[in-house]
Coordinates of C-alpha atoms and ligand atoms in Angstrom, one line a residue:
M271 CA -33.6 57.2 -17.5
D272 CA -34.5 60.9 -17.9
K273 CA -35.6 62.0 -21.0
R274 CA -32.1 63.8 -22.9
T275 CA -30.1 60.2 -22.3
F276 CA -34.1 58.6 -23.0
I277 CA -34.3 61.5 -26.8
K278 CA -30.5 60.2 -27.5
T279 CA -31.2 56.5 -26.9
S280 CA -33.6 56.9 -28.9
A281 CA -32.4 59.0 -31.9
L282 CA -29.2 56.6 -32.4
V283 CA -31.6 53.3 -32.5
G284 CA -33.1 55.0 -35.8
A285 CA -30.2 55.8 -37.0
G286 CA -29.7 51.9 -36.2
S287 CA -32.5 51.3 -38.2
L288 CA -32.4 53.6 -40.7
I289 CA -28.5 52.0 -41.8
S290 CA -29.6 48.4 -41.2
M291 CA -33.1 49.1 -43.5
N292 CA -30.3 50.8 -46.3
K293 CA -28.5 47.6 -46.1
L294 CA -32.1 45.5 -47.1
T295 CA -32.1 47.8 -49.8
A296 CA -28.2 47.7 -51.1
S297 CA -28.0 43.5 -50.5
P298 CA -29.3 42.8 -54.5
L299 CA -25.7 44.9 -55.4
A300 CA -24.3 44.5 -52.6
V301 CA -24.7 40.4 -52.8
N302 CA -23.1 39.4 -55.8
S303 CA -19.0 37.6 -56.7
F304 CA -17.5 40.1 -57.0
S305 CA -17.8 43.1 -54.1
S306 CA -18.9 39.9 -51.4
L307 CA -15.9 38.4 -51.7
D308 CA -13.5 40.6 -53.0
K309 CA -14.8 44.0 -51.7
I310 CA -13.2 46.7 -52.8
V311 CA -15.1 49.5 -52.3
D312 CA -17.1 50.6 -48.3
E313 CA -20.7 50.7 -47.9
N314 CA -20.6 54.4 -49.1
G315 CA -19.3 53.3 -52.5
R316 CA -16.2 54.8 -51.7
Y317 CA -12.6 52.5 -52.7
F318 CA -11.0 51.3 -50.0
L319 CA -8.1 49.2 -48.5
N320 CA -10.1 45.7 -47.4
P321 CA -7.6 44.5 -44.3
L322 CA -5.5 40.8 -45.2
P323 CA -7.9 38.2 -44.5
Y324 CA -5.6 36.2 -42.6
D325 CA -2.8 37.8 -40.2
F326 CA 0.2 38.9 -41.8
D327 CA 2.0 35.6 -40.3
A328 CA -0.6 33.3 -41.4
L329 CA 1.2 32.6 -44.4
E330 CA 5.2 31.8 -43.5
P331 CA 6.9 30.2 -44.2
H332 CA 5.8 31.0 -48.2
I333 CA 4.8 34.4 -47.7
D334 CA 7.1 36.1 -45.4
H335 CA 5.7 38.5 -42.2
L336 CA 7.3 41.7 -43.1
T337 CA 6.6 41.4 -47.2
L338 CA 2.9 40.9 -46.9
V339 CA 2.8 43.2 -44.2
I340 CA 4.8 46.2 -46.6
H341 CA 3.0 45.0 -49.8
H342 CA -0.4 45.5 -48.7
G343 CA -0.2 48.5 -46.0
K344 CA 2.9 50.5 -48.1
H345 CA 1.8 49.3 -51.8
H346 CA -1.8 48.6 -52.0
A347 CA -2.9 52.0 -50.2
A348 CA -1.3 53.4 -52.5
Y349 CA -3.6 52.4 -55.9
V350 CA -6.6 53.0 -53.0
N351 CA -5.5 56.6 -52.1
G352 CA -4.2 56.9 -55.6
L353 CA -7.6 55.2 -56.9
N354 CA -9.8 57.6 -55.2
A355 CA -7.5 60.5 -56.4
A356 CA -7.8 60.0 -59.6
T357 CA -11.8 59.0 -59.9
D358 CA -12.6 62.6 -57.1
K359 CA -10.3 64.5 -60.1
I360 CA -11.7 63.0 -63.3
N361 CA -15.5 63.8 -61.5
E362 CA -14.4 67.3 -60.9
L363 CA -13.3 67.8 -64.9
I364 CA -16.6 66.8 -66.1
A365 CA -18.4 68.8 -63.2
N366 CA -16.3 71.6 -64.8
E367 CA -16.4 70.5 -68.4
N368 CA -12.4 70.8 -69.1
F369 CA -10.9 67.9 -69.9
S370 CA -7.7 69.1 -71.0
E371 CA -5.9 67.4 -68.0
I372 CA -7.9 64.0 -69.2
K373 CA -4.8 61.3 -70.6
H374 CA -3.1 62.5 -67.2
W375 CA -5.7 61.1 -64.9
E376 CA -7.4 58.0 -67.4
K377 CA -3.7 56.9 -66.5
Q378 CA -4.1 56.8 -62.7
L379 CA -7.4 55.8 -63.1
A380 CA -6.2 52.8 -64.7
F381 CA -2.3 51.8 -63.5
N382 CA -4.2 52.2 -59.6
G383 CA -7.7 50.9 -60.7
A384 CA -5.7 47.8 -61.8
G385 CA -3.6 48.0 -58.8
H386 CA -6.7 48.5 -56.6
F387 CA -8.7 45.8 -58.5
L388 CA -5.8 42.9 -58.9
H389 CA -4.5 43.3 -55.3
T390 CA -7.6 42.5 -53.4
M391 CA -7.9 39.8 -56.1
Y392 CA -4.2 38.2 -55.3
W393 CA -4.5 38.5 -51.0
N394 CA -8.4 36.1 -51.5
S395 CA -6.2 34.3 -54.1
M396 CA -4.1 32.9 -51.4
S397 CA -5.1 31.1 -47.4
P398 CA -3.5 29.6 -44.9
G399 CA -3.9 25.0 -45.1
V400 CA -4.8 23.2 -47.6
S401 CA -7.7 23.8 -49.7
K402 CA -9.2 22.1 -53.3
P403 CA -11.0 23.9 -56.8
S404 CA -14.6 23.0 -56.5
A405 CA -16.2 20.1 -59.1
N406 CA -17.0 23.4 -61.8
L407 CA -13.8 24.8 -60.7
E408 CA -12.0 21.1 -62.1
N409 CA -14.5 20.9 -65.3
Y410 CA -13.5 23.8 -66.5
I411 CA -10.2 23.7 -65.8
N412 CA -10.2 20.6 -67.6
K413 CA -12.5 21.8 -70.7
S414 CA -9.5 24.3 -71.1
F415 CA -7.2 22.8 -70.3
G416 CA -7.0 19.3 -70.7
S417 CA -6.1 18.8 -67.0
F418 CA -5.3 20.8 -63.7
E419 CA -1.3 19.4 -64.2
K420 CA -1.2 20.3 -67.6
F421 CA -2.7 24.1 -65.9
M422 CA -0.8 24.3 -63.5
K423 CA 2.4 23.3 -65.5
Y424 CA 1.3 26.0 -68.0
F425 CA 0.1 29.0 -65.6
I426 CA 3.3 28.8 -64.0
A427 CA 5.5 29.2 -67.2
A428 CA 3.4 32.0 -68.3
T429 CA 3.9 33.4 -64.9
L430 CA 7.3 33.2 -64.4
S431 CA 7.5 34.1 -68.1
V432 CA 5.9 38.0 -67.4
E433 CA 8.1 40.8 -68.7
A434 CA 9.4 42.7 -66.0
S435 CA 7.3 43.9 -63.4
G436 CA 3.1 42.3 -64.0
W437 CA 0.8 39.5 -63.2
G438 CA -0.1 36.1 -64.3
I439 CA -3.7 35.4 -64.9
L440 CA -6.4 32.9 -64.4
A441 CA -9.7 34.4 -66.0
F442 CA -13.3 33.3 -67.5
Q443 CA -14.1 34.4 -70.6
P444 CA -17.8 34.2 -69.7
L445 CA -18.3 34.6 -74.6
A446 CA -16.6 31.9 -75.0
D447 CA -17.6 30.3 -71.6
K448 CA -14.6 28.7 -70.9
L449 CA -10.7 29.8 -69.0
V450 CA -7.7 31.4 -70.6
V451 CA -4.2 32.3 -68.9
L452 CA -2.8 35.7 -69.3
Q453 CA -0.5 37.9 -68.8
A454 CA -0.6 41.3 -67.2
E455 CA 2.5 43.6 -68.5
K456 CA 2.1 46.5 -66.7
H457 CA -1.1 46.6 -65.9
Q458 CA -2.3 50.2 -66.5
D459 CA -1.7 49.4 -69.8
L460 CA -4.8 47.4 -69.8
S461 CA -6.5 49.2 -67.3
Q462 CA -9.4 48.7 -65.4
W463 CA -8.7 44.5 -64.7
M464 CA -12.8 43.3 -63.5
S465 CA -14.2 46.3 -64.8
I466 CA -16.1 45.2 -67.7
P467 CA -16.6 47.5 -71.3
I468 CA -20.2 48.0 -72.8
L469 CA -19.3 50.5 -75.3
V470 CA -15.6 50.8 -76.9
C471 CA -15.3 53.1 -80.2
D472 CA -11.5 52.5 -81.9
V473 CA -9.3 54.6 -82.3
W474 CA -6.6 53.2 -84.2
E475 CA -5.1 54.4 -87.9
H476 CA -7.2 51.9 -89.7
A477 CA -10.4 52.7 -88.4
Y478 CA -11.1 55.7 -90.1
Y479 CA -7.8 57.4 -91.8
L480 CA -9.3 56.4 -95.1
R481 CA -12.4 59.1 -94.5
Y482 CA -11.7 60.9 -92.2
Q483 CA -7.9 61.5 -92.2
S484 CA -5.7 63.1 -89.2
K485 CA -8.9 64.0 -87.9
R486 CA -9.9 61.8 -84.9
A487 CA -12.3 64.0 -83.7
E488 CA -14.7 64.1 -87.0
Y489 CA -14.7 61.0 -87.0
I490 CA -15.4 59.8 -83.4
D491 CA -17.9 63.0 -84.1
H492 CA -19.6 60.8 -86.2
F493 CA -19.2 57.9 -84.7
I494 CA -21.3 58.7 -82.0
Q495 CA -24.4 59.8 -84.5
V496 CA -24.2 55.0 -85.6
I497 CA -23.8 54.1 -81.6
N498 CA -26.1 51.4 -80.7
W499 CA -27.4 51.9 -77.9
E500 CA -29.9 49.7 -77.3
M501 CA -27.0 46.7 -77.1
V502 CA -24.9 48.9 -75.0
S503 CA -28.3 48.7 -73.0
N504 CA -28.3 45.2 -73.2
R505 CA -24.7 44.3 -71.8
L506 CA -25.3 46.2 -69.0
E507 CA -29.0 44.5 -68.3
L508 CA -27.2 41.1 -69.2
L509 CA -24.6 42.1 -66.2
L510 CA -26.7 43.4 -64.0
E511 CA -29.3 40.1 -64.2
N512 CA -25.6 38.2 -63.7
K513 CA -24.7 40.1 -60.8
K514 CA -28.1 39.2 -59.1
K515 CA -27.4 35.9 -59.2
Ligands
MN3_1683 MN1 2.2 44.3 -56.1

């Protein structure tokens, strides 16, 4: 090995160990049920299109090859691109403190974000071959819906009757400690699924009209004076705790 090759090789080895060290440091955050099972960001935190966890024809004859090619490679990819574009644009608005286009970009963020997260979960919700719910999942299904058969009938009926475009969703409601079945019509109207709120401000008129009438801005200015940051922090702490498990 000549000197030049040696330097080049050592530099590469150095870079390699740096990368694996970063991975190690990042592991408590990276290893959690959402990111490890349903990967939505790459190692730089950028939204990305994870390859399908099976071949395009693996689900035949139930879900056909061509549908998967177009659905994953075109539709899902468009959500990922749209989400990165909206995120970049919003970062730009924040940097410039110019929020004149915020409504448009928040809609883009919700539409593409919900699209990306739900599609990622959708691909991983299917697999070739036979699989069964765990004992824990079955217990929760029984507790929440009576029996597995009743749950399946309910899930099918709810999903079948989603108006126009949307999703049928089985979700865990941690505060009630039970499962629920939900319909998402136009997923963007329900904001980004799988994002967990930690601070909310009610801007329905009933929240401020008596005092502030049509002056929503004045109400929001007052709302922020009374935010319980301790509670907001606690919510985040609890979520971070759960992420580590
Ligand atoms: Mn789709």
